[in-house]
């Protein structure tokens, strides 16, 4: 073989390889993941709300699959978001507001955006981040620099993000949904002219698939409570629903009318609840806040419609998977409760819509009552992209459900709450199937928030420092919460609900002898599921407390 022949063969091989890579990249789907904040299941038209206007989200559900029995793993922002990214239960990933930890670089590199990036995807993150990553947590810059396109703020955004985050100061709009929409439009149109956005390439490569995470801080109260009807606000946020009579939630109880609390007061110390949820105490303040949340949902819906229109204009709509869900639900006065961080359906049940245009038309435009969970999102993305799912992932691939090859991917579903702090919420875990739900609770010996508040006022101590700072000893306390039930700590209270006949979980059947066999069975399932949730490995975390950052000369402010 002469040199010229060898050279030509090598050239043909390289060209063939390049063409294969380009074709493979084009065959891999683009992925858009939309995450709302504190959005309960019933806040859209397609999930039964008769008031809210969510025509675009409803259409997305009509074009895809709406999962009617989808749940998160932990009903509070940070651990839930970490679970979505890692496909791990909190007991395994080990990150919460009270954990004193941030995700290590090793842990971060195993999240679905980074796995997709390492397999050729162009990556974008827009909106809110509420997960500390790297040595120094939010200030490390590790997460920001991991994405090809970053237009986001760490922690709460407020309804007017320019008031809190420098990165958004050059946006044309002032309101959160519209600022996020500007970022989405800039990313998808490939103009990438938006000032403030951090970009590591001038343009999104057209020969690479992309994954874009769109993260709202709405209808979360931290943002909805700041809606002020400024002159620059869209009319949606000024007048929509003002002339609509809103109904109180089912099972709503005003504070003055509470005769019997939902849980024993020594377990759920409602007097220590965060003040931000006090609006649930009266019908008037509850409905005023609910109206703001509905306005926010319609704003989000409008952005979803604009996103899909941009995809169509850019000829990206035929190869882009869209997933829409929430990080958890929220109590709004049901049983007199406000807030989250519990295992009831109100807090764990979330909307989940998956639209994959590559699925056969007869497999779309339907609902599924399969028991699915937020940890299933990451493995589904990787499977759709033809990428091997890491062994550390604990979720299930939902592709067989989308193609109707199977009707279910699990028989039981497990949720947990490890954020038990001075604000009164108990540690708890739950397992459920499609009919029965079992919840178990542990001693709540946390020091009272009210006593801390009294002391802070007397001593002139900054309230956020007194209530929200996490110190090194809290790491040990949190880890005792994680390991205690696995090491024999006994539950002090149990609940059993017949969801088929009591979907609102009004009547606890745990003490009734006729249900003893069901209770025994679910206790055994709980043991199996909590063991699986914990896993065998140490969490991939770093120390991240007020003490660790003080050693660097840094003061952590609550996010």
PDB file of C-alpha atoms in Angstrom, residues 96 114 150-151 184 271 291-292 307 325 362 411 435 490-491 502 509 516 529 547 555:
ATOM      1  CA  UNK A  96     -30.772  20.171  53.028  1.00  0.00           C
ATOM      2  CA  UNK A 114     -23.055  17.239  33.709  1.00  0.00           C
ATOM      3  CA  UNK A 150     -25.772  30.596  32.682  1.00  0.00           C
ATOM      4  CA  UNK A 151     -28.412  33.220  33.435  1.00  0.00           C
ATOM      5  CA  UNK A 184     -34.975  31.299  27.294  1.00  0.00           C
ATOM      6  CA  UNK A 271     -46.612  27.602  67.094  1.00  0.00           C
ATOM      7  CA  UNK A 291     -54.875  35.283  43.748  1.00  0.00           C
ATOM      8  CA  UNK A 292     -51.226  36.349  43.367  1.00  0.00           C
ATOM      9  CA  UNK A 307     -41.077  28.870  24.422  1.00  0.00           C
ATOM     10  CA  UNK A 325     -42.984  19.742  36.979  1.00  0.00           C
ATOM     11  CA  UNK A 362     -51.356   7.305  19.784  1.00  0.00           C
ATOM     12  CA  UNK A 411     -45.430  -0.892  43.229  1.00  0.00           C
ATOM     13  CA  UNK A 435     -54.583   2.803  47.540  1.00  0.00           C
ATOM     14  CA  UNK A 490     -38.703   3.913  66.902  1.00  0.00           C
ATOM     15  CA  UNK A 491     -41.587   5.918  65.519  1.00  0.00           C
ATOM     16  CA  UNK A 502     -60.048   9.313  51.481  1.00  0.00           C
ATOM     17  CA  UNK A 509     -56.877   4.343  60.271  1.00  0.00           C
ATOM     18  CA  UNK A 516     -53.645  -4.249  61.113  1.00  0.00           C
ATOM     19  CA  UNK A 529     -37.542   1.461  51.013  1.00  0.00           C
ATOM     20  CA  UNK A 547     -18.244  28.099  60.835  1.00  0.00           C
ATOM     21  CA  UNK A 555     -20.351  35.529  56.157  1.00  0.00           C
TER      22      UNK A 555
END
